[in-house]
Amino acid sequence: MNTFYVTTPIYYANSLPHLGHLYTMIVADTVARAKRQRGIETYFLTGTDEHGINIERAAQKAGRTPKEQADYVVSYYKKMTSEFALDTAHGGYDIFMRTTEPFHYEGVSELWRRIAKAKTPRGNDAIYKGHYEGWFCAPCAEYKTEDEYQKPANEGDPPTCLIHETPLDRVSEESYFFRLSDYDEALLSVYESRPDFVRPESRRNEVMSFVRGGLQDLSVSRLKTSVSWGVPVPDDPAHTMYVWFDALTNYITAIGFGNEEREQKVGFEKFWPALHLVGKDILRFHAVYWPAFLLAAGIELPRAIVAHGMWLDPNGRKMSKTLGNTIELDVLQKYFSIDAIRYFVLREMVFGQDGRFGYEGLIDRANSDLASGLGNLSSRTLTMIGKYCDGRIPSGVIAEDRLLQAKRAGIDTDQTTLAGFIETARDQYLLQFENLAFSRALETAWSIVSRADKMISDAKPWDLAKDENQKQTLSAVLYRAAETLRWLSVLLHPIMPGATQALWSQLGLEGSPAEINPSELKWGELKEGTAIADVQAIFPRIDKAKTMEQINADQKPSGAHATEADAVPGAPSATKPEPPMQHATEADAVGVTNYIEIDDFAKVDLRVGQVLSAERIPKADKLLLMKVDIGEEQPRQILAGIAQYYEPEQLVGRKVVIVANLKHRKLRGYESQGMVVAASYGEEGRPVIATFTEDVPNGARLK
Ligand SMILES: [Zn+2]
C-alpha cells in the first residue's frame, strides 16, 4: 500500500484562525511533504466544520446567513494558508474540506444509514430514538454533565460552561441516540491491541481511563426546530444531525465515501485509513466517538490519532487576548520567513507536549540555528568554493602521495568516516521523523551541521589555500562540506521547503530536493565540476532589538494591553535583569597592579558582536576591515590589526567582544567605530580574539 492520508482537524467556522491552527497545518504539511519526497502518493486534508447552532448564532449576530458566515471565516483560513504557503498552489494541502459541500451531505447520510441498520456488539440497535434532557453548551456543541459545568451562584440561574464560562441552555427534546455504552469493550480492545492507535502514550492512558469509567449513549441529533443549520437525518428530516457526527465524517466523505464522483477523483479505497493530527482538547471526539461510529458502520479504523500540545507564552502561561500574550499571525507573516517559523515550531515543541512561543525566542532560534548555523555553513562553504575553486565543485579525492600532507593539515584522509557519520545520522533522523519526534530529528540534523563546521575549523581551508602542496586537501575539505550541504537540503526539505530549494540551487543542482528520496541518498553523488550559483544568505540575520521594537510598536495601537512582563503583576519575567555577577576577576587576577573601582569598569561598554563580513585592506597588511552586528540598527565598521593572524573567512559568523563606546577614529582613511577585544601573547603580541562558547544574542552587554 503505497499511499498515505494525513488530516488536520476541520476547524469550527465560528472564529478566525490563530497560531494553534497554523501549527497543526505546518505539522501536517511537513508530514505530507516527507511522504511525497519518499515517493508515496499522499493526500492532505484540512478544512472547516460549518454547521451547528453556534454558527447560526454568529451569523445572526453579524447579519449574515449561516453559509455567508462560513464563507467569511473560510476566506481568512484561505488567506492564512496562502500566506504561509500551505495551500495547493504552494504544494500544501490537497483539499480544503467544507462540511457544506453537497458530496459531504451524501456521504454523511450514507454513514448514518449504515449505523442505523447496525447492531452493537451486545446485539442492540446502534441508533435509537429517545428523549434527552440536559444542560447544553452551544459553543462546545455538547451536553454537559455535572462535573463539566459550574453550578450557579444563585439558585434558579443556569449553570455555566467550565470552558466558555457562558450560561448553559436547558434542553429537553426528542433525539436520536448512538448506543456508545455498548462499545466500551470493543474500544478498549482496539487501544490494547494497537498501542500506537492513540499517541502519545499519556493521551492514550487518558482515553483508556475515560472509556473504562463507562460510556454514556450519545445524543446524535437535535430537532430541526432547535438546530436547523446542519445535515438532516436521513428519512427523518425533522431532525438535524449532531454537529460532531457530521464533522468527523468529513475525513471519509472528502476522499469519496458515499459519493461515486469523489471516489473516482480521490479514492476512499485508495487512501483510507488516515493519520489524524488533533489538538489534545478534541482528543475524546477523535479517539472515542469517531472509532465507535466506524466500528458500528463496519469501516476500517484510522491509522492513528496523534494529539499535540498547546502553545503557551514564554512564561508558561496560556495565551489569551486579555493577557495580551498571543502570537499574531500577521506579525509572524510580516517579520519572519515561513521557513524560520516552520523550523521554530517543529524544533521548539516536543511533539505531544506543550511548547512555549515568544517572538524573542523565535528570533534567537532563527539567528543561532539558522543564520549562524546552517546558513553560515552554507555561505562560507560556497564562498570558499567561489574563491579557491573558480566557483566549481572541486574533487573530493586526495591522491595517495598527498595523503600524508592532508593528515598533517588535520583532515581525516578517509572520507568514509564523515560519510559514515552522516549516513548514520540520516537513518536516525528519518526514524525520529517517522515517529513525529521532530524536535529530536532536528537535533540530529544539526549534529551534521556541527560536524561539518568542525571539519572546516580544524582544516582551516584559508591556510591550505596558501600552500600549493595542499591543493588536494583544500579541495577535499570543500567537497565534503558541499556534499554535506546537499544531504542537508534533501533531509530538511519537508521542514523548510523554500530555504532548502535555495540552497540546492546555489549548489548548482538541477530540479528540487523534493524529488530526492532521502533514504536513497548516496555519499559522493555531488558531481565534481558543477558550477555553483551566486551565493546568497539563505537565512538573513534578524536584528533582534530593531525587530522587537517594531513588533511592540505594531501591537500598541491595537489594545491597551501592556507587555508580557507587565500583564500579570508579580509574574516571573523573562526580561528581569540578573543580579550582577560577583565572581571572577577582581581579587583573583594575577599580575594586575592598579586596581580600579567597579564604576571605572562600568565606563567601558563591552558588547557582544557578530562578524558579518571581513576583508583585507589594500596596502595595509596588518588590518582587517570588518562589519560587526552589535544589535544596533546598522552594523559597526571596525578595523583590527589582526590580518597576519586571521583569514577573513575564518571570522565571518564569529561572535566577538566589541568596545562599543570607544571614540571613533580613522585608520588608513577608514573610520573604525569600536574595537575588537583580543588577548595578546608572546613576544610578537599575537592576538587571540575573545569569543563565547554558548549562544548569546548580539548587543548583549558584558558586565
Ligand atoms: Zn462550553
mmCIF file with all atom_site columns, C-alpha atoms in Angstrom, residues 84-161:
data_model
loop_
_atom_site.group_PDB
_atom_site.id
_atom_site.type_symbol
_atom_site.label_atom_id
_atom_site.label_alt_id
_atom_site.label_comp_id
_atom_site.label_asym_id
_atom_site.label_entity_id
_atom_site.label_seq_id
_atom_site.pdbx_PDB_ins_code
_atom_site.Cartn_x
_atom_site.Cartn_y
_atom_site.Cartn_z
_atom_site.occupancy
_atom_site.B_iso_or_equiv
_atom_site.pdbx_formal_charge
_atom_site.auth_seq_id
_atom_site.auth_comp_id
_atom_site.auth_asym_id
_atom_site.auth_atom_id
_atom_site.pdbx_PDB_model_num
ATOM 1  C CA . PHE A 1 84  ? 2.145   30.643 4.867  1.00 0.00 ? 84  PHE A CA 1
ATOM 2  C CA . ALA A 1 85  ? 2.487   28.556 1.673  1.00 0.00 ? 85  ALA A CA 1
ATOM 3  C CA . LEU A 1 86  ? 0.312   25.714 2.918  1.00 0.00 ? 86  LEU A CA 1
ATOM 4  C CA . ASP A 1 87  ? -2.265  25.691 0.147  1.00 0.00 ? 87  ASP A CA 1
ATOM 5  C CA . THR A 1 88  ? -2.376  23.595 -3.001 1.00 0.00 ? 88  THR A CA 1
ATOM 6  C CA . ALA A 1 89  ? -0.736  26.321 -5.079 1.00 0.00 ? 89  ALA A CA 1
ATOM 7  C CA . HIS A 1 90  ? 2.339   26.073 -2.812 1.00 0.00 ? 90  HIS A CA 1
ATOM 8  C CA . GLY A 1 91  ? 2.442   22.287 -2.727 1.00 0.00 ? 91  GLY A CA 1
ATOM 9  C CA . GLY A 1 92  ? 0.472   22.047 0.520  1.00 0.00 ? 92  GLY A CA 1
ATOM 10 C CA . TYR A 1 93  ? -2.989  20.611 1.173  1.00 0.00 ? 93  TYR A CA 1
ATOM 11 C CA . ASP A 1 94  ? -4.925  18.633 -1.420 1.00 0.00 ? 94  ASP A CA 1
ATOM 12 C CA . ILE A 1 95  ? -8.356  19.638 -0.214 1.00 0.00 ? 95  ILE A CA 1
ATOM 13 C CA . PHE A 1 96  ? -9.788  22.400 1.885  1.00 0.00 ? 96  PHE A CA 1
ATOM 14 C CA . MET A 1 97  ? -12.765 20.399 3.068  1.00 0.00 ? 97  MET A CA 1
ATOM 15 C CA . ARG A 1 98  ? -16.035 22.121 3.924  1.00 0.00 ? 98  ARG A CA 1
ATOM 16 C CA . THR A 1 99  ? -18.932 20.319 5.538  1.00 0.00 ? 99  THR A CA 1
ATOM 17 C CA . THR A 1 100 ? -21.326 22.418 3.466  1.00 0.00 ? 100 THR A CA 1
ATOM 18 C CA . GLU A 1 101 ? -20.211 20.548 0.309  1.00 0.00 ? 101 GLU A CA 1
ATOM 19 C CA . PRO A 1 102 ? -23.115 18.615 -1.264 1.00 0.00 ? 102 PRO A CA 1
ATOM 20 C CA . PHE A 1 103 ? -20.992 15.449 -1.582 1.00 0.00 ? 103 PHE A CA 1
ATOM 21 C CA . HIS A 1 104 ? -20.425 15.603 2.171  1.00 0.00 ? 104 HIS A CA 1
ATOM 22 C CA . TYR A 1 105 ? -24.186 15.589 2.787  1.00 0.00 ? 105 TYR A CA 1
ATOM 23 C CA . GLU A 1 106 ? -24.416 12.492 0.644  1.00 0.00 ? 106 GLU A CA 1
ATOM 24 C CA . GLY A 1 107 ? -21.567 10.696 2.394  1.00 0.00 ? 107 GLY A CA 1
ATOM 25 C CA . VAL A 1 108 ? -22.591 11.532 5.931  1.00 0.00 ? 108 VAL A CA 1
ATOM 26 C CA . SER A 1 109 ? -26.156 10.394 5.179  1.00 0.00 ? 109 SER A CA 1
ATOM 27 C CA . GLU A 1 110 ? -24.757 7.104  3.926  1.00 0.00 ? 110 GLU A CA 1
ATOM 28 C CA . LEU A 1 111 ? -22.778 6.626  7.143  1.00 0.00 ? 111 LEU A CA 1
ATOM 29 C CA . TRP A 1 112 ? -25.873 7.371  9.240  1.00 0.00 ? 112 TRP A CA 1
ATOM 30 C CA . ARG A 1 113 ? -27.908 4.800  7.297  1.00 0.00 ? 113 ARG A CA 1
ATOM 31 C CA . ARG A 1 114 ? -25.261 2.142  7.779  1.00 0.00 ? 114 ARG A CA 1
ATOM 32 C CA . ILE A 1 115 ? -25.074 2.735  11.519 1.00 0.00 ? 115 ILE A CA 1
ATOM 33 C CA . ALA A 1 116 ? -28.857 2.900  11.800 1.00 0.00 ? 116 ALA A CA 1
ATOM 34 C CA . LYS A 1 117 ? -29.017 -0.607 10.317 1.00 0.00 ? 117 LYS A CA 1
ATOM 35 C CA . ALA A 1 118 ? -26.225 -1.967 12.531 1.00 0.00 ? 118 ALA A CA 1
ATOM 36 C CA . LYS A 1 119 ? -26.350 -3.945 15.754 1.00 0.00 ? 119 LYS A CA 1
ATOM 37 C CA . THR A 1 120 ? -23.943 -3.177 18.589 1.00 0.00 ? 120 THR A CA 1
ATOM 38 C CA . PRO A 1 121 ? -21.512 -5.823 19.919 1.00 0.00 ? 121 PRO A CA 1
ATOM 39 C CA . ARG A 1 122 ? -24.180 -6.563 22.549 1.00 0.00 ? 122 ARG A CA 1
ATOM 40 C CA . GLY A 1 123 ? -26.837 -7.114 19.924 1.00 0.00 ? 123 GLY A CA 1
ATOM 41 C CA . ASN A 1 124 ? -28.795 -3.856 20.317 1.00 0.00 ? 124 ASN A CA 1
ATOM 42 C CA . ASP A 1 125 ? -29.724 -1.283 17.694 1.00 0.00 ? 125 ASP A CA 1
ATOM 43 C CA . ALA A 1 126 ? -26.770 1.069  17.292 1.00 0.00 ? 126 ALA A CA 1
ATOM 44 C CA . ILE A 1 127 ? -29.064 4.085  16.892 1.00 0.00 ? 127 ILE A CA 1
ATOM 45 C CA . TYR A 1 128 ? -32.347 4.529  18.744 1.00 0.00 ? 128 TYR A CA 1
ATOM 46 C CA . LYS A 1 129 ? -34.806 7.324  19.354 1.00 0.00 ? 129 LYS A CA 1
ATOM 47 C CA . GLY A 1 130 ? -35.258 8.627  22.863 1.00 0.00 ? 130 GLY A CA 1
ATOM 48 C CA . HIS A 1 131 ? -35.624 11.740 24.903 1.00 0.00 ? 131 HIS A CA 1
ATOM 49 C CA . TYR A 1 132 ? -32.845 13.848 26.076 1.00 0.00 ? 132 TYR A CA 1
ATOM 50 C CA . GLU A 1 133 ? -32.894 16.435 28.767 1.00 0.00 ? 133 GLU A CA 1
ATOM 51 C CA . GLY A 1 134 ? -29.807 18.199 29.938 1.00 0.00 ? 134 GLY A CA 1
ATOM 52 C CA . TRP A 1 135 ? -27.633 21.265 30.086 1.00 0.00 ? 135 TRP A CA 1
ATOM 53 C CA . PHE A 1 136 ? -26.249 22.057 26.670 1.00 0.00 ? 136 PHE A CA 1
ATOM 54 C CA . CYS A 1 137 ? -23.337 24.333 25.824 1.00 0.00 ? 137 CYS A CA 1
ATOM 55 C CA . ALA A 1 138 ? -23.761 25.751 22.337 1.00 0.00 ? 138 ALA A CA 1
ATOM 56 C CA . PRO A 1 139 ? -20.120 26.795 21.831 1.00 0.00 ? 139 PRO A CA 1
ATOM 57 C CA . CYS A 1 140 ? -18.988 23.301 22.889 1.00 0.00 ? 140 CYS A CA 1
ATOM 58 C CA . ALA A 1 141 ? -21.906 21.783 20.965 1.00 0.00 ? 141 ALA A CA 1
ATOM 59 C CA . GLU A 1 142 ? -22.403 19.204 23.664 1.00 0.00 ? 142 GLU A CA 1
ATOM 60 C CA . TYR A 1 143 ? -24.442 18.396 26.714 1.00 0.00 ? 143 TYR A CA 1
ATOM 61 C CA . LYS A 1 144 ? -22.616 18.923 29.979 1.00 0.00 ? 144 LYS A CA 1
ATOM 62 C CA . THR A 1 145 ? -22.624 16.533 32.899 1.00 0.00 ? 145 THR A CA 1
ATOM 63 C CA . GLU A 1 146 ? -22.425 17.712 36.490 1.00 0.00 ? 146 GLU A CA 1
ATOM 64 C CA . ASP A 1 147 ? -18.637 17.672 36.645 1.00 0.00 ? 147 ASP A CA 1
ATOM 65 C CA . GLU A 1 148 ? -18.425 19.613 33.386 1.00 0.00 ? 148 GLU A CA 1
ATOM 66 C CA . TYR A 1 149 ? -20.263 22.747 34.480 1.00 0.00 ? 149 TYR A CA 1
ATOM 67 C CA . GLN A 1 150 ? -20.046 25.403 37.159 1.00 0.00 ? 150 GLN A CA 1
ATOM 68 C CA . LYS A 1 151 ? -23.063 25.452 39.459 1.00 0.00 ? 151 LYS A CA 1
ATOM 69 C CA . PRO A 1 152 ? -24.809 28.837 39.513 1.00 0.00 ? 152 PRO A CA 1
ATOM 70 C CA . ALA A 1 153 ? -24.253 31.296 42.357 1.00 0.00 ? 153 ALA A CA 1
ATOM 71 C CA . ASN A 1 154 ? -27.992 31.960 42.672 1.00 0.00 ? 154 ASN A CA 1
ATOM 72 C CA . GLU A 1 155 ? -30.438 29.112 42.702 1.00 0.00 ? 155 GLU A CA 1
ATOM 73 C CA . GLY A 1 156 ? -32.631 29.173 39.631 1.00 0.00 ? 156 GLY A CA 1
ATOM 74 C CA . ASP A 1 157 ? -29.920 30.513 37.312 1.00 0.00 ? 157 ASP A CA 1
ATOM 75 C CA . PRO A 1 158 ? -28.465 28.161 34.726 1.00 0.00 ? 158 PRO A CA 1
ATOM 76 C CA . PRO A 1 159 ? -25.038 26.630 35.356 1.00 0.00 ? 159 PRO A CA 1
ATOM 77 C CA . THR A 1 160 ? -22.114 27.862 33.251 1.00 0.00 ? 160 THR A CA 1
ATOM 78 C CA . CYS A 1 161 ? -19.740 26.013 30.964 1.00 0.00 ? 161 CYS A CA 1
#
